[in-house]
Coordinates of C-alpha atoms and ligand atoms in Angstrom, one line a residue:
Chain A
M11 CA 4.9 12.0 32.9
K12 CA 1.6 13.4 32.1
L13 CA -1.2 11.1 31.1
F14 CA -2.8 11.6 27.7
N15 CA -6.3 10.6 28.9
E16 CA -8.0 10.4 32.3
P17 CA -7.9 6.9 33.7
S18 CA -11.2 5.2 34.4
P19 CA -12.4 3.9 37.8
L20 CA -13.4 0.7 36.0
E21 CA -9.8 -0.2 35.1
T22 CA -7.8 -3.0 36.7
K23 CA -4.3 -1.6 36.8
I24 CA -1.8 -4.4 36.9
I25 CA 0.8 -3.2 34.3
S26 CA -0.2 0.4 34.1
F27 CA -0.4 1.3 37.8
R28 CA 2.8 3.4 37.6
F29 CA 1.5 5.4 34.7
G30 CA 1.3 9.1 35.7
L31 CA 3.4 8.7 38.9
E32 CA 6.0 11.4 39.3
N33 CA 9.1 10.5 37.3
S34 CA 7.5 7.2 36.5
A35 CA 10.2 6.3 34.0
S36 CA 13.0 6.6 36.6
I37 CA 14.5 3.6 38.4
D38 CA 13.8 5.2 41.8
T39 CA 10.1 5.4 41.2
Y40 CA 10.2 1.8 39.8
L41 CA 12.1 0.5 42.8
A42 CA 9.7 2.3 45.2
N43 CA 6.8 0.6 43.5
D44 CA 7.5 -3.2 43.4
G45 CA 10.3 -2.7 40.8
Y46 CA 12.7 -5.6 40.2
Q47 CA 11.0 -7.7 42.9
A48 CA 10.1 -10.3 40.3
L49 CA 13.7 -10.5 39.2
R50 CA 14.8 -11.1 42.8
K51 CA 12.3 -14.0 43.0
A52 CA 13.3 -15.4 39.6
L53 CA 17.0 -15.4 40.3
A54 CA 16.2 -18.1 42.9
M55 CA 14.0 -20.1 40.5
T56 CA 14.9 -22.6 37.8
P57 CA 14.1 -21.7 34.1
D58 CA 11.4 -24.4 34.2
D59 CA 9.8 -22.8 37.2
I60 CA 9.7 -19.4 35.5
I61 CA 8.2 -20.9 32.3
N62 CA 5.6 -22.9 34.3
E63 CA 4.6 -19.7 36.1
V64 CA 4.1 -18.0 32.8
K65 CA 2.2 -21.0 31.5
A66 CA -0.1 -20.9 34.5
S67 CA -0.8 -17.2 33.9
N68 CA -2.5 -18.0 30.6
L69 CA -0.8 -14.9 29.2
R70 CA -1.2 -14.7 25.5
G71 CA 0.8 -12.5 23.1
R72 CA -0.3 -8.9 23.0
G73 CA 1.2 -8.2 19.6
G74 CA -1.6 -9.6 17.4
A75 CA -1.7 -13.3 17.1
G76 CA -2.4 -14.1 20.8
F77 CA -0.1 -17.1 20.9
P78 CA 0.3 -18.6 24.5
T79 CA 3.4 -16.9 25.9
G80 CA 4.5 -19.7 28.2
M81 CA 4.4 -22.2 25.4
K82 CA 6.5 -19.9 23.1
W83 CA 9.1 -19.6 25.9
S84 CA 9.3 -23.4 26.2
F85 CA 10.0 -23.7 22.5
V86 CA 13.4 -22.0 22.8
P87 CA 15.9 -24.9 22.8
R88 CA 17.9 -24.4 25.9
A89 CA 20.5 -27.1 25.1
S90 CA 21.5 -25.3 21.9
E91 CA 25.2 -24.3 21.6
K92 CA 24.3 -21.0 19.9
P93 CA 23.8 -17.8 21.9
K94 CA 20.2 -17.0 22.6
Y95 CA 18.6 -13.6 22.2
I96 CA 15.7 -11.6 23.4
V97 CA 13.9 -9.3 20.9
V98 CA 11.2 -6.9 22.0
N99 CA 8.7 -5.9 19.3
A100 CA 8.1 -2.2 19.8
D101 CA 7.3 -1.6 16.2
E102 CA 3.6 -0.8 17.1
S103 CA 2.1 0.2 13.8
E104 CA -1.2 -1.7 13.5
P105 CA -3.7 1.1 12.9
G106 CA -5.7 1.7 16.1
T107 CA -2.9 0.7 18.5
C108 CA -1.1 3.1 20.8
K109 CA -0.3 1.2 24.0
D110 CA 3.3 0.0 23.7
R111 CA 4.2 3.7 23.4
L112 CA 2.7 4.3 26.9
L113 CA 4.4 1.2 28.4
I114 CA 7.8 2.6 27.3
Q115 CA 7.1 6.2 28.0
H116 CA 5.8 5.7 31.5
D117 CA 7.4 2.4 32.6
P118 CA 10.5 1.4 30.7
H119 CA 11.9 -0.5 33.7
Q120 CA 9.0 -2.8 33.7
L121 CA 9.9 -3.8 30.2
I122 CA 13.5 -4.2 31.1
E123 CA 12.5 -6.5 34.0
G124 CA 10.3 -8.5 31.6
C125 CA 13.3 -9.0 29.3
L126 CA 15.4 -10.1 32.2
L127 CA 12.8 -12.7 33.2
G128 CA 12.7 -13.9 29.6
A129 CA 16.5 -14.1 29.5
L130 CA 16.6 -16.1 32.7
A131 CA 13.9 -18.5 31.4
V132 CA 15.6 -19.2 28.1
G133 CA 19.3 -18.5 28.9
A134 CA 19.7 -15.4 26.8
K135 CA 22.6 -13.0 27.3
K136 CA 21.7 -10.2 24.9
G137 CA 18.6 -8.5 23.7
W138 CA 17.3 -5.6 21.6
V139 CA 14.2 -3.5 21.8
Y140 CA 13.2 -2.8 18.2
I141 CA 11.4 0.6 18.3
R142 CA 9.6 2.0 15.3
G143 CA 11.4 5.1 13.9
E144 CA 8.5 7.4 14.5
Y145 CA 8.9 6.8 18.3
N146 CA 12.2 8.6 18.4
Y147 CA 11.5 10.1 21.8
L148 CA 11.0 6.7 23.3
I149 CA 14.5 5.6 22.2
H150 CA 15.8 8.4 24.5
I151 CA 13.6 7.3 27.4
M152 CA 14.5 3.7 26.9
D153 CA 18.2 4.4 26.5
K154 CA 18.1 6.4 29.7
A155 CA 16.3 3.6 31.6
I156 CA 18.8 1.0 30.3
A157 CA 21.7 3.2 31.5
E158 CA 20.1 3.5 34.9
A159 CA 19.6 -0.3 35.1
Y160 CA 23.3 -0.8 34.3
K161 CA 24.3 1.6 37.0
H162 CA 22.2 -0.1 39.6
G163 CA 23.4 -3.6 38.6
Y164 CA 20.2 -4.8 36.9
L165 CA 21.9 -5.1 33.5
G166 CA 25.4 -6.1 32.7
K167 CA 27.6 -8.7 34.4
N168 CA 26.7 -10.7 37.5
I169 CA 23.2 -9.4 38.1
G170 CA 22.2 -9.5 41.7
G171 CA 25.5 -11.1 42.6
T172 CA 24.8 -14.2 40.6
D173 CA 26.5 -15.5 37.5
F174 CA 23.6 -14.2 35.3
S175 CA 24.6 -11.5 32.8
F176 CA 22.5 -9.7 30.3
D177 CA 22.9 -6.8 27.9
L178 CA 20.0 -4.9 26.4
Y179 CA 20.1 -2.3 23.6
T180 CA 17.6 -0.2 21.7
H181 CA 17.4 -0.5 17.9
T182 CA 15.5 1.9 15.8
G183 CA 13.3 1.1 12.8
A184 CA 12.9 3.4 9.9
G185 CA 9.3 3.5 8.9
A186 CA 7.7 0.2 7.7
Y187 CA 4.6 -1.5 9.1
E188 CA 5.8 -4.8 7.7
C189 CA 8.7 -4.8 10.1
G190 CA 6.2 -5.5 12.9
E191 CA 5.9 -9.0 11.5
E192 CA 8.4 -11.0 13.5
S193 CA 10.5 -12.4 10.7
A194 CA 10.6 -9.1 8.8
L195 CA 11.6 -7.4 12.0
L196 CA 14.5 -9.8 12.4
E197 CA 15.7 -9.0 8.8
S198 CA 15.4 -5.3 9.6
L199 CA 17.4 -5.8 12.9
E200 CA 20.1 -7.4 10.8
G201 CA 20.3 -4.4 8.6
K202 CA 18.3 -5.6 5.6
R203 CA 15.0 -4.8 3.9
G204 CA 12.1 -5.8 6.0
V205 CA 11.1 -8.8 3.8
P206 CA 9.7 -11.7 5.9
R207 CA 11.4 -15.1 6.2
I208 CA 9.9 -18.4 5.4
R209 CA 8.6 -20.0 8.6
P210 CA 9.3 -22.6 10.0
P211 CA 11.9 -22.4 11.4
F212 CA 10.2 -20.0 13.9
P213 CA 12.3 -17.4 15.7
A214 CA 12.4 -19.5 18.8
V215 CA 14.6 -21.9 16.9
S216 CA 16.3 -19.7 14.4
G217 CA 15.7 -15.9 14.9
A218 CA 18.1 -13.0 15.2
F219 CA 21.5 -13.8 13.6
Q220 CA 20.3 -17.4 13.0
S221 CA 20.2 -18.0 16.8
P222 CA 17.3 -19.1 19.0
T223 CA 15.3 -15.9 19.8
L224 CA 12.6 -15.1 22.2
L225 CA 10.5 -12.5 20.4
N226 CA 7.5 -10.9 22.1
N227 CA 5.5 -7.7 22.1
V228 CA 6.3 -4.9 24.6
E229 CA 3.1 -5.5 26.5
T230 CA 3.7 -9.2 26.7
F231 CA 7.2 -8.8 28.2
S232 CA 5.8 -6.0 30.5
S233 CA 3.2 -8.3 31.9
V234 CA 5.6 -10.9 33.2
P235 CA 7.0 -9.1 36.2
A236 CA 3.5 -8.8 37.6
I237 CA 2.9 -12.5 36.9
L238 CA 6.0 -13.6 38.9
R239 CA 5.1 -11.2 41.7
M240 CA 1.5 -12.2 42.1
G241 CA 1.9 -15.8 40.9
G242 CA 0.7 -17.2 37.5
Q243 CA -2.6 -18.5 38.8
A244 CA -3.6 -15.3 40.5
Y245 CA -2.8 -13.4 37.3
A246 CA -4.8 -15.9 35.2
D247 CA -7.8 -15.6 37.6
L248 CA -8.1 -11.9 36.7
G249 CA -9.2 -12.9 33.2
V250 CA -11.2 -15.7 31.8
P251 CA -10.2 -19.3 31.1
K252 CA -7.6 -19.4 28.3
S253 CA -7.2 -15.6 28.3
G254 CA -5.4 -14.7 31.5
G255 CA -4.9 -11.4 33.1
T256 CA -5.5 -7.8 31.9
R257 CA -4.6 -6.0 28.8
L258 CA -4.4 -2.4 27.5
V259 CA -7.2 -1.7 25.1
C260 CA -6.8 1.4 22.9
M261 CA -10.2 2.9 22.3
S262 CA -10.4 5.4 19.5
G263 CA -12.9 6.8 17.1
H264 CA -16.4 8.1 17.8
V265 CA -16.5 7.9 21.6
N266 CA -16.7 10.5 24.3
K267 CA -13.6 9.5 26.1
P268 CA -11.2 7.8 23.8
G269 CA -8.1 6.5 25.6
V270 CA -5.9 3.6 26.6
Y271 CA -7.5 1.6 29.5
E272 CA -6.3 -1.6 31.2
V273 CA -9.2 -4.1 31.7
P274 CA -9.3 -7.8 32.5
L275 CA -9.6 -10.1 29.6
G276 CA -13.3 -10.9 29.1
F277 CA -14.5 -7.4 30.0
P278 CA -17.8 -6.8 28.2
M279 CA -17.3 -4.8 25.0
M280 CA -20.5 -2.7 25.3
K281 CA -19.7 -1.8 28.9
F282 CA -16.2 -0.8 27.8
I283 CA -17.6 1.5 25.1
N284 CA -20.5 2.9 27.2
E285 CA -19.0 3.1 30.7
V286 CA -15.2 3.3 30.2
G287 CA -15.5 5.3 27.0
G288 CA -18.5 7.4 28.0
G289 CA -20.6 6.1 25.1
V290 CA -20.8 7.0 21.4
W291 CA -20.2 10.7 20.9
K292 CA -22.7 13.4 19.9
G293 CA -25.6 11.2 21.2
R294 CA -25.4 9.1 18.1
A295 CA -26.0 5.3 17.7
L296 CA -23.2 2.8 17.4
K297 CA -22.8 1.4 13.9
A298 CA -19.7 -0.9 14.1
V299 CA -16.5 -1.7 16.0
I300 CA -13.1 -2.8 14.7
P301 CA -12.1 -4.7 17.8
G302 CA -8.3 -5.4 17.4
G303 CA -6.5 -3.1 15.0
S304 CA -7.5 -2.5 11.4
S305 CA -6.7 -6.0 10.2
S306 CA -9.5 -7.5 12.5
P307 CA -12.8 -7.8 10.7
L308 CA -15.3 -5.3 11.9
L309 CA -18.3 -6.2 14.0
K310 CA -21.8 -4.7 13.5
S311 CA -23.3 -3.0 16.5
E312 CA -25.6 -6.0 17.1
E313 CA -22.5 -8.3 17.2
C314 CA -20.8 -6.3 19.9
D315 CA -22.5 -7.6 23.0
I316 CA -19.6 -10.0 23.8
P317 CA -16.8 -10.3 26.3
M318 CA -13.4 -9.0 25.1
D319 CA -11.3 -12.2 25.2
Y320 CA -9.5 -14.0 22.5
D321 CA -12.0 -16.8 22.1
S322 CA -15.2 -14.9 22.3
I323 CA -14.1 -12.4 19.7
A324 CA -12.9 -15.2 17.5
K325 CA -16.3 -16.8 17.8
A326 CA -17.9 -13.6 16.7
G327 CA -15.7 -13.8 13.5
S328 CA -13.0 -11.3 14.4
M329 CA -9.8 -11.0 16.5
L330 CA -8.7 -9.3 19.7
G331 CA -5.5 -8.7 17.8
S332 CA -3.4 -5.8 19.0
G333 CA -6.1 -4.3 21.3
G334 CA -6.9 -1.4 19.0
L335 CA -10.6 -0.9 19.3
M336 CA -12.1 1.6 16.9
V337 CA -15.6 2.8 17.4
M338 CA -17.8 4.0 14.5
D339 CA -21.0 5.9 14.8
E340 CA -24.1 5.7 12.6
T341 CA -22.8 8.4 10.2
T342 CA -19.7 6.4 9.2
D343 CA -19.3 5.8 5.5
M344 CA -18.1 2.2 5.2
V345 CA -16.9 2.5 1.6
K346 CA -14.5 5.2 2.8
V347 CA -13.4 3.0 5.7
A348 CA -12.7 0.1 3.4
L349 CA -10.8 2.3 1.0
R350 CA -8.7 3.9 3.7
I351 CA -7.8 0.5 5.2
M352 CA -6.8 -0.9 1.8
R353 CA -4.7 2.2 1.0
F354 CA -2.8 1.4 4.1
Y355 CA -2.1 -2.2 3.3
Q356 CA -1.3 -1.4 -0.3
H357 CA 1.2 1.2 0.8
E358 CA 2.7 -1.2 3.4
S359 CA 2.8 -4.4 1.3
C360 CA 6.5 -5.3 1.1
G361 CA 6.0 -6.4 -2.5
W362 CA 7.7 -9.8 -2.0
C363 CA 4.8 -12.0 -3.1
I364 CA 2.3 -11.4 -5.9
P365 CA -1.1 -12.2 -4.3
C366 CA -0.4 -9.4 -1.7
R367 CA 1.4 -6.9 -3.9
E368 CA -1.0 -7.1 -6.8
G369 CA -4.1 -8.0 -4.7
T370 CA -3.8 -4.9 -2.5
T371 CA -3.1 -2.7 -5.5
W372 CA -6.2 -3.9 -7.4
L373 CA -8.4 -3.8 -4.4
K374 CA -7.3 -0.2 -3.7
K375 CA -8.1 0.7 -7.3
M376 CA -11.5 -0.9 -7.3
L377 CA -12.4 0.6 -3.9
Q378 CA -11.2 4.0 -5.1
R379 CA -13.4 3.6 -8.2
V380 CA -16.5 2.8 -6.2
S381 CA -15.7 5.6 -3.8
D382 CA -15.2 8.1 -6.7
G383 CA -18.7 7.2 -8.0
H384 CA -17.5 5.2 -11.0
G385 CA -18.2 1.7 -9.7
Q386 CA -20.2 -1.1 -11.2
T387 CA -22.1 -3.8 -9.5
R388 CA -19.6 -6.3 -10.7
D389 CA -16.8 -4.4 -8.9
I390 CA -18.5 -5.2 -5.6
D391 CA -18.4 -8.9 -6.3
L392 CA -14.9 -8.7 -7.7
I393 CA -13.7 -6.9 -4.5
G394 CA -15.1 -9.7 -2.4
D395 CA -13.8 -12.5 -4.7
L396 CA -10.3 -11.0 -5.0
A397 CA -10.0 -10.5 -1.2
Q398 CA -11.2 -14.0 -0.7
N399 CA -8.6 -15.4 -3.1
M400 CA -5.8 -13.7 -1.2
M401 CA -6.6 -15.4 2.0
G402 CA -4.0 -18.0 2.9
R403 CA -2.1 -17.5 -0.3
T404 CA 0.4 -14.9 0.7
F405 CA 3.9 -15.4 2.0
C406 CA 3.2 -13.6 5.4
P407 CA 0.0 -12.7 7.2
L408 CA -0.1 -9.1 5.9
G409 CA -2.0 -10.4 2.9
D410 CA -4.7 -11.9 5.2
A411 CA -4.6 -8.7 7.3
A412 CA -5.6 -6.8 4.2
A413 CA -8.2 -9.2 2.9
M414 CA -10.0 -10.0 6.2
P415 CA -11.4 -6.6 7.0
T416 CA -12.3 -6.0 3.3
I417 CA -14.3 -9.3 3.1
A418 CA -16.2 -8.4 6.3
I419 CA -17.0 -4.8 5.2
V420 CA -18.2 -5.8 1.8
K421 CA -20.3 -8.6 3.2
K422 CA -21.8 -6.7 6.1
Y423 CA -22.3 -3.3 4.3
R424 CA -22.9 -4.4 0.7
N425 CA -25.9 -2.1 0.6
E426 CA -23.6 1.0 1.0
F427 CA -21.5 -0.1 -1.9
E428 CA -24.6 -0.7 -4.0
E429 CA -25.8 2.8 -3.1
Y430 CA -22.5 4.2 -4.5
V431 CA -23.0 2.2 -7.7
A432 CA -26.6 3.3 -8.0
R433 CA -25.5 6.9 -8.0
N434 CA -23.2 6.3 -10.9
P435 CA -25.1 7.5 -14.1
F436 CA -22.9 5.2 -16.2
A437 CA -23.4 2.1 -14.2
A438 CA -23.9 -0.8 -16.6
P439 CA -27.1 -2.8 -16.4
E440 CA -26.7 -6.2 -14.9
L441 CA -25.3 -8.7 -17.4
V442 CA -27.8 -11.2 -18.5
S443 CA -26.6 -14.7 -19.0
I444 CA -27.5 -16.1 -22.4
A445 CA -26.2 -19.6 -21.7
Chain B
M11 CA 33.0 12.5 4.7
T12 CA 33.2 13.8 8.3
F13 CA 30.6 13.8 11.0
S14 CA 30.3 15.6 14.3
P15 CA 32.2 14.1 17.2
E16 CA 28.8 13.2 18.9
L17 CA 27.7 11.3 15.8
E18 CA 31.0 9.6 15.5
A19 CA 30.8 8.5 19.1
K20 CA 27.2 7.2 18.5
F21 CA 28.4 5.2 15.5
A22 CA 31.3 3.8 17.4
D23 CA 28.9 2.7 20.2
L24 CA 26.3 1.3 17.9
I25 CA 28.7 -1.1 16.3
T26 CA 29.3 -2.7 19.7
H27 CA 25.7 -3.6 20.1
Y28 CA 25.7 -6.6 17.8
P29 CA 27.4 -10.0 17.8
E30 CA 30.9 -10.3 16.3
G31 CA 30.9 -10.2 12.5
R32 CA 27.2 -9.0 12.4
Q33 CA 28.0 -5.3 12.3
R34 CA 25.8 -4.8 9.3
A35 CA 23.0 -4.7 11.9
A36 CA 24.0 -1.2 12.7
L37 CA 23.1 0.0 9.2
I38 CA 19.5 1.2 9.8
P39 CA 20.3 3.0 13.1
M40 CA 23.3 4.7 11.4
L41 CA 21.2 5.8 8.5
M42 CA 18.5 7.1 10.8
F43 CA 20.8 9.0 13.2
G44 CA 23.0 10.2 10.4
Q45 CA 20.1 11.5 8.4
E46 CA 19.3 13.9 11.2
E47 CA 22.7 15.5 10.9
V48 CA 23.4 15.2 7.1
G49 CA 19.9 16.3 6.2
S50 CA 19.1 13.4 3.8
I51 CA 20.5 10.1 2.6
T52 CA 23.1 11.4 0.1
N53 CA 25.2 9.2 -2.2
E54 CA 28.3 10.3 -0.3
F55 CA 26.7 9.3 3.0
M56 CA 25.6 5.9 1.7
A57 CA 29.1 5.3 0.4
E58 CA 30.6 6.2 3.7
V59 CA 28.3 4.0 5.7
A60 CA 28.9 1.2 3.2
R61 CA 32.6 1.5 3.6
R62 CA 32.5 1.4 7.4
L63 CA 30.2 -1.7 7.5
G64 CA 32.0 -3.6 4.7
L65 CA 29.0 -3.3 2.3
T66 CA 28.7 -2.1 -1.2
P67 CA 26.9 1.3 -1.8
M68 CA 24.3 -0.7 -3.7
Q69 CA 23.5 -2.9 -0.7
V70 CA 22.9 0.3 1.3
D71 CA 20.9 1.9 -1.4
E72 CA 18.7 -1.2 -1.6
V73 CA 17.9 -0.9 2.1
V74 CA 17.3 2.9 2.0
G75 CA 14.7 2.4 -0.7
Y76 CA 12.6 0.2 1.5
Y77 CA 12.1 2.5 4.5
S78 CA 9.7 5.4 4.4
M79 CA 11.6 7.5 6.9
L80 CA 14.8 7.4 5.0
H81 CA 14.8 10.3 2.5
K82 CA 17.1 10.7 -0.4
K83 CA 15.9 14.3 -0.9
P84 CA 16.1 16.7 2.0
M85 CA 12.8 17.3 3.7
G86 CA 12.0 20.7 5.2
K87 CA 13.5 21.9 8.4
Y88 CA 10.1 21.2 9.8
H89 CA 8.6 18.0 8.5
V90 CA 4.8 18.1 9.1
Q91 CA 3.2 14.7 9.1
V92 CA -0.6 14.4 9.3
C93 CA -2.1 11.0 10.0
T94 CA -5.2 10.1 8.0
N95 CA -5.5 6.5 8.9
V96 CA -8.8 5.1 10.2
A97 CA -8.7 6.3 13.9
C98 CA -7.6 9.8 12.8
M99 CA -9.9 9.8 9.8
L100 CA -12.9 9.2 12.1
R101 CA -12.0 12.3 14.0
G102 CA -11.1 14.7 11.1
G103 CA -7.6 13.7 10.1
A104 CA -8.3 13.8 6.4
E105 CA -9.7 17.3 6.7
L106 CA -6.6 18.4 8.7
Y107 CA -4.4 17.1 5.9
D108 CA -6.4 19.1 3.3
Q109 CA -6.1 22.1 5.4
A110 CA -2.4 21.7 5.7
C111 CA -2.1 21.2 1.9
H112 CA -3.9 24.5 1.3
K113 CA -2.3 26.5 4.0
L114 CA 1.2 25.4 3.0
G115 CA 0.6 25.1 -0.7
L116 CA 2.2 21.7 -0.6
G117 CA 1.2 18.2 -1.5
H118 CA 2.4 14.8 -0.2
K119 CA 6.1 14.8 0.4
E120 CA 6.6 18.2 -1.1
V121 CA 9.0 20.8 0.3
S122 CA 8.6 24.6 0.4
A123 CA 10.9 26.5 -2.0
D124 CA 12.9 27.9 0.9
G125 CA 13.3 24.5 2.4
L126 CA 11.6 25.4 5.6
V127 CA 8.6 23.2 5.6
S128 CA 7.6 19.9 4.1
L129 CA 4.4 17.9 4.3
E130 CA 3.6 14.3 4.4
E131 CA 0.3 12.3 4.7
V132 CA 1.3 9.5 7.0
E133 CA 0.0 6.2 8.2
C134 CA -1.0 5.4 11.8
M135 CA 1.7 6.8 14.1
G136 CA 0.5 5.4 17.4
A137 CA -1.7 8.2 18.7
C138 CA -5.0 6.7 17.7
S139 CA -6.7 7.3 21.1
W140 CA -5.7 10.9 21.0
A141 CA -6.7 11.5 17.4
P142 CA -6.4 13.3 15.1
A143 CA -2.6 13.4 15.4
V144 CA 0.1 15.4 13.8
Q145 CA 3.8 15.1 14.1
V146 CA 6.3 17.9 13.4
N147 CA 9.7 16.2 13.1
F148 CA 9.6 13.9 16.1
D149 CA 7.1 16.0 18.2
F150 CA 3.6 14.6 18.6
H151 CA 0.5 16.9 18.7
H152 CA -2.6 15.2 19.9
E153 CA -6.3 15.9 19.4
V154 CA -5.5 18.6 16.9
T155 CA -8.3 21.0 16.0
A156 CA -8.3 23.1 12.8
D157 CA -7.4 26.2 14.8
Q158 CA -4.5 24.4 16.5
L159 CA -3.2 23.2 13.2
D160 CA -3.2 26.8 11.9
T161 CA -1.2 27.9 15.0
I162 CA 1.2 25.0 14.7
L163 CA 1.9 25.8 11.0
E164 CA 2.2 29.5 11.6
G165 CA 4.8 28.8 14.3
L166 CA 7.2 27.1 11.9
K167 CA 9.7 29.9 11.5
K168 CA 13.4 29.9 10.7
Ligands
FMN13 C1 2.0 -7.4 9.1 C2 2.2 -7.7 10.6 C3 2.5 -6.6 11.4 C4 2.7 -6.9 12.8 N1 3.0 -5.8 13.6 C5 3.2 -6.0 14.9 C6 3.6 -4.9 15.7 O1 3.7 -3.8 15.3 N2 3.9 -5.2 17.0 C7 3.8 -6.5 17.5 O2 4.1 -6.7 18.7 N3 3.5 -7.5 16.7 C8 3.2 -7.3 15.4 N4 2.9 -8.4 14.6 C9 2.9 -9.7 15.3 C10 4.3 -10.3 15.3 O3 4.5 -11.0 14.0 C11 4.5 -11.3 16.4 O4 3.5 -12.3 16.3 C12 4.4 -10.7 17.8 O5 5.3 -9.7 17.9 C13 4.8 -11.8 18.7 O6 4.7 -11.3 20.1 P1 3.6 -11.8 21.1 O7 3.5 -13.3 21.0 O8 4.1 -11.3 22.4 O9 2.3 -11.1 20.6 C14 2.6 -8.2 13.3 C15 2.3 -9.2 12.4 C16 2.1 -9.0 11.1 C17 1.7 -10.1 10.2
SF4_14 S1 2.0 -10.9 2.1 FE1 2.6 -8.8 1.5 S2 3.9 -8.1 3.1 FE2 3.8 -10.4 3.3 S3 5.5 -11.1 2.0 FE3 3.8 -11.0 0.7 S4 4.0 -9.0 -0.3 FE4 5.3 -9.0 1.5
FES15 S1 -4.8 6.2 13.1 FE1 -3.8 8.1 13.3 S2 -2.4 7.8 14.9 FE2 -3.3 5.8 14.6

């Protein structure tokens, strides 16, 4: 398969090294390039050994929250009488994120092997890859890879001549960002509206069909074969303490060479933009970066001199999230960015809880008013207050995802909102307190 | 209601993917794959799927209303989707959408009188690093320029 962007010599290719190989999605290419070696190893290991290896790797979830993967795997109650399931989150719809698509397009067998390793670790016999509806072509690629894996004995009964059996299926979504949230995804998998469930219980205990379920992002599962091949510690050493290994970072926006690149955790953000991405386009200066998908609070250019790992970005007040890094040059209109982000969350709010359903609707209206030139100074404060009041008060994290970037933009670029208000000929004078 | 043998085979296979007694799980895939053949989610289609899965038509309707890719009205033979979300916006996605509106004389989710083309402003579709992005039915177009968009739209013929 053809690559969508040129690779960079600065990449460390651990899970993307098969991208661009001839017939990279086929089992023959996979087998000729370390494929199913980790499975062979794992079939001779105990579930605890597998989980310990994943724990040692310091792998953290690549879907958004960055939860330690080995720990999640150890939460699945193995003694449970119920069947256990594997669910792959391939709903990829956080704005700025386009990596899971490549992992399935170029290397579906790596994902299948990752699922098999998860299944061995938790004792699952069945699994689904939940793929967003817009990625229709990936369903064909994945189905074909699954059929090949059955034919070669890597799926189905008695895998590798052992008593381990595992079935894997694709499952299509139908257009809903909220179905990327794990509990909403499970509802959707069961044929219902994608409204989230109350948690706890977490999916590890009660997930798909009320059974213990190991649910991870595509990239998370796809990283495990390499971990078992090279050893958890060696994988961890690629990154920094508490953020092991490499990840695919999706660079978009105002750079010369946007693209998806695999770099070690802790790679310096400015080096990433300037050297991997060829710098800000048109010779302009950097204004801001959204580091991990549109729900991560944006960083001003002077805040971007940091390593890209979970903890460093959290310390800077944002999140590594889904790895969607959006670069904005000095000409970017932050009011328009805030409005576009809010339009998205308002559209995608599932409507179940009031702070999110009403909050996103009112925030959109107010941001639209400012952007249209009819804003008042008090609107700016109200936008900040309302977003602040949504934080932590919604049923699922989508409410926070909408509020966080809004709070950051209004706080960091208040002057731009004020300039919009100042251009409104009908702006009310500041209210004077008479108390 | 009858479907093509291929779709019937697909439906029969789908049902086997889920645990015993949980066949409702096949609902969304059935609606998505069926929509491609039927053209839209008609009442008749919903009733048929409901019957097969042991649901009421209302339960199916409730699900259909939630998902943006399930359309009760037929979209055009070519459904043009332009992403205007942030990564695409930064590289001209909003201008592309305006251009498509003018060129096609259509607005959001509108269908041309002859049923050939429909237009939709969509959210991020996973092509952010190759923005701005356009999808026609399920085909992706990356790094689309104004000229390329014209060519794409002019190529949408019966
Ligand atoms: C609104 C919302 C949308 C989400 N969308 C995705 C998504 O598209 N893909 C994904 O892997 N995780 C998504 N997540 C995170 C999942 O809930 C879950 O944490 C993740 O899939 C777990 O896998 P991981 O531990 O491997 O990251 C989303 C979360 C929220 C709150
Ligand atoms: S926070 Fe938003 S998306 Fe989540 S349950 Fe509430 S309304 Fe639905
Ligand atoms: S923002 Fe347009 S494809 Fe992601």
